Amino acid sequence: MTDLSHLKADFPVLSNGVHFLDSGASSQKPISVLEAMDDFARTSYANVHRGAYKLSVAATDAYEAARERVASFIGASDSGEVIFTRGATTALNMVAFGWGLEHLGPGDRILTTEIEHHANLVPWQMVAKRTGATLDHVPMTDDFRLDLGAYDEKLGPDVRVVAVTGMSNVLGVMPPIRSISDRAHEIGARVVVDAAQLVPHSPVAVATLGADFVAFSSHKMLGPTGIGVLWGRMEALEEMEPFEGGGEMISDVTLQDATWAAIPHRFEAGTPPIIEAVGLHAAIDYLDSIGMEKVLEHDRELTGIALDRLGDVPGLNIQGPTTLEDRGGVISMTLDGVHAHDLATILDEEGVAVRSGHHCAKPLMRRLGVAATARASFYVYNTEEDVDALVGGLRRAGDLFGVGG
Ligand code: PLP
């Protein structure tokens, strides 16, 4: 067992003893991230890419150092391929609107999947309506995987873009992005990966992932809210128009027209999330000090223990694979006859924080035949005791509602 229990002390929020199992929604922040942001704000803060004075130069250096750090973390060869956004949602909208409005039209097909978070579905619906392109989706198999046979059948010359999750925030499954990308590229489609759950929990090297665009959020990987990343292959970024206009993204402006700054600045209109970039940098340093292989292994070990122990809870249904193959540390559950919100409320009384609801994946909820699930998600600071608290809480909820009794 990978013992990371010593890390818990680095996370101030966890000192109150809560069994925090909602990192899939947003993770806690270690002291090093809080201190890096505080220190930067106290000593080096100014707007970036604007001032000639020393403080602004220092702030610009810190902001650009964060870009370099993200690039090295995801194995991007060129830090210019890293665009800072407000989060994964903004990054995905940037591709849908910036790339989609330019390259899609009647007769084109957008291929997404039944297991997507709304963030990689709704922007494509909006763009489909505006461009006249049609939407299609890859279904889920009965064993909670993407149906890759159906994917192959659906791929055709009219498919211009494939939008797929790197890891489902409901099922925990990690679709095989490399082979999905290779097949899409054979027919000339672009591939957009929603990596909001993947990048925080697994080593990712964009070159081997094979996609054209990869989106993720800082707040799910120990960093602050308000900043995320769109990585794009340079040739794909060059096909994209800016999604927002304003300061800092231009080369020249007349009263009638404007030309764009170089990539990545062209896609970062207005004042960017500067303190947040410093926080994300510190979060990546923290994750790297553990090692992403170890982060993945630790999540998997806890997931394995949890799946094993949850299997004995009467009336409990796991909405996702019960084996560890190609799966991360997210477990969605329903308890017979008990609403997910009631379940989460009872667990909360036991000191266990889980998410309940549709998890911004309503089409997937429909496919699963449930209105909502309770979801436990693990991260570096979780321990076997957190799993035991979850299992104990679920048993008590079952007793309370007379499930299986
Ligand atoms: N995609 C997935 C799979 C997610 O889990 C989330 C957040 O829950 C998002 C996208 C959206 O991320 P954000 O709210 O940080 O933009």
XYZ file of C-alpha atoms and ligand atoms in Angstrom:
421
model
C 0.000 0.000 0.000
C 1.305 3.454 -0.937
C 1.284 5.292 2.365
C 0.673 8.985 1.843
C -1.062 9.499 5.198
C 1.633 11.986 6.262
C 0.341 14.384 3.578
C -2.928 15.046 5.393
C -1.147 17.454 7.732
C -0.313 19.674 4.741
C -4.000 20.462 4.175
C -5.390 22.904 6.782
C -9.061 22.205 5.966
C -8.604 18.546 6.842
C -7.398 19.301 10.359
C -11.041 19.274 11.567
C -11.129 15.533 10.899
C -13.593 15.570 7.993
C -13.380 12.547 5.700
C -13.224 14.628 2.530
C -14.288 12.477 -0.427
C -15.280 15.168 -2.920
C -12.008 16.023 -4.628
C -13.619 15.188 -7.973
C -15.628 18.389 -7.524
C -12.755 20.426 -6.115
C -9.670 19.450 -4.196
C -8.256 20.896 -0.992
C -5.136 23.078 -1.148
C -1.875 22.368 0.654
C -0.163 25.030 2.753
C 2.561 25.402 0.109
C -0.026 26.583 -2.438
C -1.657 28.994 0.004
C 1.733 30.364 1.034
C 2.993 30.741 -2.536
C -0.061 32.821 -3.442
C 0.090 34.851 -0.247
C 3.810 35.515 -0.607
C 3.461 36.538 -4.255
C 0.538 38.863 -3.453
C 2.500 40.447 -0.609
C 5.824 40.888 -2.390
C 5.649 40.665 -6.163
C 2.136 41.431 -7.369
C 1.380 43.682 -10.326
C -0.379 43.284 -13.651
C 1.554 41.289 -16.255
C 2.762 42.069 -19.765
C 1.981 45.751 -19.232
C 4.418 47.622 -17.056
C 8.047 48.540 -17.653
C 8.597 48.808 -13.897
C 10.363 46.102 -11.898
C 7.340 44.781 -10.035
C 5.437 44.179 -13.248
C 8.453 42.464 -14.776
C 8.699 40.196 -11.706
C 4.982 39.391 -11.905
C 5.251 38.681 -15.632
C 8.194 36.381 -14.972
C 6.192 34.490 -12.334
C 3.175 34.186 -14.632
C 5.292 32.926 -17.525
C 7.200 30.584 -15.203
C 3.839 29.024 -14.322
C 3.182 28.473 -18.027
C 6.574 26.751 -18.363
C 5.798 24.621 -15.302
C 2.457 23.489 -16.740
C 4.151 22.688 -20.046
C 6.789 20.521 -18.378
C 4.143 18.820 -16.198
C 2.134 17.671 -19.219
C 5.167 17.081 -21.433
C 4.401 19.888 -23.895
C 7.452 20.665 -26.002
C 6.472 24.333 -26.394
C 5.092 26.389 -23.502
C 3.380 28.560 -26.127
C 0.918 25.689 -26.486
C -0.309 26.300 -22.925
C -3.170 28.794 -22.666
C -4.405 29.929 -19.289
C -8.189 30.027 -19.029
C -10.715 30.398 -16.216
C -11.047 26.623 -15.959
C -11.733 23.482 -17.957
C -15.187 24.761 -18.914
C -13.774 27.931 -20.464
C -11.055 25.926 -22.192
C -13.628 23.631 -23.795
C -15.829 26.568 -24.805
C -12.751 28.196 -26.321
C -12.269 25.212 -28.604
C -15.957 24.755 -29.407
C -16.463 28.417 -30.305
C -12.944 29.366 -31.420
C -12.349 26.284 -33.538
C -15.891 25.021 -34.131
C -17.433 28.228 -35.471
C -14.548 28.461 -37.958
C -14.465 24.897 -39.204
C -17.947 23.404 -38.865
C -20.950 23.755 -41.108
C -23.925 21.870 -42.532
C -22.966 18.309 -43.427
C -20.332 18.110 -40.679
C -20.681 15.889 -37.649
C -19.485 16.480 -34.080
C -18.904 13.202 -32.284
C -19.082 13.315 -28.514
C -19.997 10.645 -25.957
C -22.793 9.574 -23.660
C -20.509 9.790 -20.636
C -19.473 13.450 -21.005
C -19.696 16.138 -18.376
C -21.946 18.959 -19.624
C -18.788 21.046 -20.142
C -17.818 18.918 -23.132
C -21.362 18.543 -24.419
C -23.334 21.774 -24.091
C -20.770 24.009 -25.902
C -20.866 21.578 -28.831
C -24.671 21.667 -28.832
C -24.533 25.463 -28.960
C -22.004 25.419 -31.787
C -23.954 22.758 -33.691
C -27.045 24.997 -33.589
C -25.091 27.978 -34.862
C -23.207 26.191 -37.619
C -25.743 23.643 -38.856
C -23.392 20.765 -37.999
C -25.006 17.677 -36.480
C -24.250 16.102 -33.109
C -23.701 12.422 -32.597
C -22.478 10.471 -29.618
C -20.617 7.298 -28.773
C -22.782 5.220 -26.424
C -21.780 3.548 -23.181
C -21.670 -0.241 -22.986
C -23.611 -2.084 -20.294
C -20.350 -2.528 -18.401
C -19.893 1.264 -18.180
C -17.208 1.635 -20.869
C -17.246 3.643 -24.050
C -18.481 1.429 -26.874
C -15.390 1.478 -29.074
C -17.028 -0.748 -31.685
C -19.771 1.849 -32.066
C -17.106 4.559 -32.159
C -15.439 2.888 -35.134
C -18.773 2.567 -36.898
C -19.665 6.189 -36.296
C -16.358 7.551 -37.551
C -16.749 8.760 -41.112
C -15.397 11.499 -43.354
C -18.094 13.920 -42.148
C -16.850 13.696 -38.531
C -14.774 16.839 -38.033
C -14.267 16.729 -34.304
C -14.293 14.089 -31.572
C -14.938 15.459 -28.061
C -14.240 12.887 -25.360
C -13.530 12.713 -21.658
C -10.141 11.541 -20.390
C -11.799 10.240 -17.236
C -15.491 10.203 -16.404
C -16.384 12.208 -13.301
C -19.249 9.775 -12.655
C -18.018 6.323 -13.659
C -14.303 6.791 -13.087
C -13.517 5.104 -16.413
C -10.556 6.288 -18.459
C -11.252 5.794 -22.173
C -8.234 4.853 -24.338
C -7.507 8.350 -25.624
C -4.489 7.348 -27.697
C -6.367 4.867 -29.856
C -9.463 7.118 -30.001
C -7.212 9.948 -31.235
C -5.355 7.792 -33.753
C -8.605 6.573 -35.282
C -10.006 10.112 -35.437
C -6.850 11.400 -37.077
C -7.082 8.725 -39.765
C -10.265 10.409 -40.981
C -8.899 13.927 -40.472
C -10.920 14.856 -37.369
C -9.622 16.953 -34.482
C -9.734 15.465 -30.977
C -10.671 17.454 -27.875
C -10.093 15.805 -24.507
C -11.818 16.933 -21.341
C -8.994 16.075 -18.958
C -10.492 17.824 -15.912
C -10.401 14.520 -13.997
C -7.473 12.922 -15.809
C -4.635 15.413 -15.391
C -5.030 15.734 -11.586
C -4.922 11.967 -11.079
C -2.675 10.419 -13.684
C 0.633 11.112 -15.415
C -0.239 12.788 -18.718
C 2.142 13.436 -21.584
C 0.275 15.283 -24.306
C 2.566 13.910 -27.008
C 1.627 10.316 -26.159
C -2.021 11.111 -25.443
C -2.318 11.960 -29.126
C -5.155 14.521 -28.875
C -5.202 17.990 -30.455
C -6.704 19.869 -27.485
C -6.579 19.002 -23.779
C -8.515 20.965 -21.134
C -8.211 20.902 -17.339
C -8.738 22.960 -14.166
C -6.330 23.952 -11.427
C -8.818 23.631 -8.560
C -9.147 19.872 -9.023
C -5.368 19.400 -8.732
C -4.618 21.133 -5.417
C -4.454 24.598 -7.000
C -6.778 27.591 -6.710
C -10.057 28.202 -8.504
C -10.209 30.729 -11.334
C -7.511 29.222 -13.520
C -7.415 26.319 -15.939
C -5.502 25.251 -18.973
C -6.126 24.636 -22.608
C -3.228 22.836 -24.198
C -3.385 22.661 -27.977
C -1.104 21.237 -30.609
C 0.351 24.365 -32.254
C -1.074 23.577 -35.696
C -4.520 23.081 -34.103
C -4.231 26.332 -32.130
C -3.357 28.106 -35.360
C -6.712 26.957 -36.774
C -8.538 28.576 -33.864
C -9.929 32.121 -33.688
C -9.893 34.017 -30.374
C -13.030 33.307 -28.347
C -12.761 36.631 -26.503
C -11.470 40.019 -27.655
C -9.953 42.785 -25.572
C -6.711 43.939 -24.057
C -3.456 42.064 -24.487
C -4.650 39.711 -27.223
C -4.043 42.067 -30.134
C -1.129 42.995 -32.344
C -2.771 46.185 -33.646
C -6.190 47.808 -33.424
C -7.836 50.482 -35.560
C -11.357 51.770 -35.094
C -12.493 49.264 -37.696
C -10.342 46.207 -37.229
C -7.750 44.340 -35.196
C -4.976 41.832 -35.737
C -3.998 39.217 -33.209
C -1.002 38.816 -30.960
C 1.055 35.656 -31.189
C -0.168 32.414 -29.608
C -0.747 31.928 -26.628
C -1.434 35.637 -25.824
C -4.027 35.841 -28.601
C -6.223 33.562 -26.499
C -5.739 35.370 -23.182
C -7.802 38.551 -23.478
C -7.798 40.887 -20.482
C -5.993 40.587 -17.179
C -5.258 36.905 -16.629
C -5.455 34.988 -13.315
C -1.994 36.000 -12.098
C -1.979 35.022 -8.412
C -3.816 31.858 -9.408
C -1.070 30.964 -11.901
C 1.451 31.176 -9.059
C -0.801 28.880 -7.012
C -1.109 26.391 -9.856
C 2.677 26.386 -10.192
C 3.010 25.504 -6.495
C 0.315 22.826 -6.808
C 2.209 21.174 -9.651
C 5.416 21.305 -7.604
C 3.554 19.574 -4.781
C 2.110 16.870 -7.058
C 5.472 16.325 -8.706
C 7.158 15.966 -5.337
C 4.860 12.976 -4.744
C 5.132 11.765 -8.337
C 2.106 11.333 -10.585
C 2.654 7.568 -10.889
C 2.328 7.363 -7.126
C -0.740 9.628 -7.137
C -2.437 7.271 -9.589
C -1.336 4.178 -7.696
C -2.593 5.598 -4.389
C -5.994 6.521 -5.894
C -6.247 3.029 -7.387
C -5.347 1.291 -4.148
C -8.003 3.204 -2.214
C -10.510 2.575 -5.001
C -9.730 -1.151 -4.893
C -10.212 -1.272 -1.120
C -13.412 0.764 -1.379
C -14.910 -1.357 -4.165
C -14.129 -4.467 -2.178
C -15.726 -3.224 1.052
C -18.660 -1.502 -0.638
C -19.526 -4.787 -2.321
C -20.720 -6.098 1.067
C -23.042 -3.169 1.849
C -26.650 -4.393 1.482
C -28.655 -2.648 -1.249
C -25.693 -0.652 -2.561
C -25.188 -0.392 -6.323
C -21.931 0.831 -7.827
C -22.685 2.916 -10.914
C -19.450 2.158 -12.726
C -16.917 -0.631 -13.183
C -16.172 -2.688 -10.083
C -12.746 -3.694 -11.367
C -9.724 -1.424 -11.428
C -8.931 -1.783 -15.106
C -8.665 1.654 -16.803
C -10.407 3.358 -13.958
C -9.582 6.120 -11.511
C -10.662 7.020 -7.994
C -14.270 8.066 -8.513
C -17.064 5.821 -7.253
C -20.718 6.631 -7.890
C -23.287 4.819 -5.813
C -26.994 4.429 -5.285
C -28.615 2.787 -2.288
C -31.927 1.017 -2.956
C -34.872 3.237 -2.159
C -32.761 6.084 -0.758
C -32.335 9.380 -2.572
C -28.701 10.348 -3.185
C -29.178 13.659 -1.364
C -30.499 11.868 1.730
C -27.551 9.525 1.545
C -25.087 12.414 1.340
C -26.824 14.163 4.250
C -26.562 11.087 6.461
C -22.927 10.607 5.465
C -22.289 14.243 6.319
C -23.606 13.615 9.817
C -20.996 10.860 10.046
C -18.274 13.338 9.020
C -18.019 12.006 5.464
C -18.226 14.570 2.645
C -19.431 13.117 -0.660
C -21.089 14.687 -3.657
C -24.680 13.916 -4.591
C -26.674 14.854 -7.655
C -26.422 14.452 -11.397
C -22.748 15.536 -11.477
C -23.355 17.712 -14.559
C -23.878 14.559 -16.592
C -27.638 14.361 -17.103
C -27.538 12.264 -20.292
C -25.381 9.724 -18.449
C -27.806 9.683 -15.487
C -30.601 8.880 -17.951
C -28.535 6.078 -19.449
C -27.851 4.704 -15.961
C -31.573 4.936 -15.202
C -31.063 7.053 -12.072
C -31.893 10.655 -11.201
C -28.786 11.106 -9.088
C -25.941 9.270 -7.414
C -23.773 9.784 -4.377
C -20.149 10.013 -5.427
C -16.979 9.435 -3.451
C -13.734 10.586 -5.030
C -10.234 10.088 -3.681
C -7.054 12.110 -3.738
C -3.576 12.156 -2.265
C -4.692 13.079 1.259
C -7.238 10.286 1.584
C -6.538 7.194 3.639
C -8.020 3.798 4.361
C -9.731 5.364 7.403
C -11.668 7.643 5.027
C -12.821 4.566 3.109
C -13.861 2.848 6.342
C -15.796 5.932 7.424
C -17.594 5.905 4.070
C -18.463 2.225 4.287
C -19.579 2.565 7.917
C -21.725 5.578 7.058
C -23.370 3.766 4.171
C -24.167 0.798 6.389
C -25.758 3.089 8.953
C -27.760 4.847 6.218
C -28.951 1.428 5.028
C -29.976 0.483 8.596
C -31.801 3.780 9.037
C -33.828 3.282 5.882
C -34.276 -0.454 6.420
C -32.443 -1.306 3.203
C -31.846 -4.999 2.628
C -33.173 -5.747 6.137
N -15.177 18.059 -16.996
C -15.237 17.189 -15.987
C -15.073 15.727 -16.273
C -15.450 17.640 -14.692
O -15.514 16.771 -13.684
C -15.591 19.033 -14.479
C -15.869 19.561 -13.121
O -16.589 18.987 -12.359
C -15.502 19.901 -15.567
C -15.292 19.376 -16.808
C -15.642 21.362 -15.417
O -14.572 21.892 -14.719
P -14.611 23.415 -14.207
O -15.888 23.549 -13.419
O -13.410 23.523 -13.351
O -14.564 24.277 -15.398
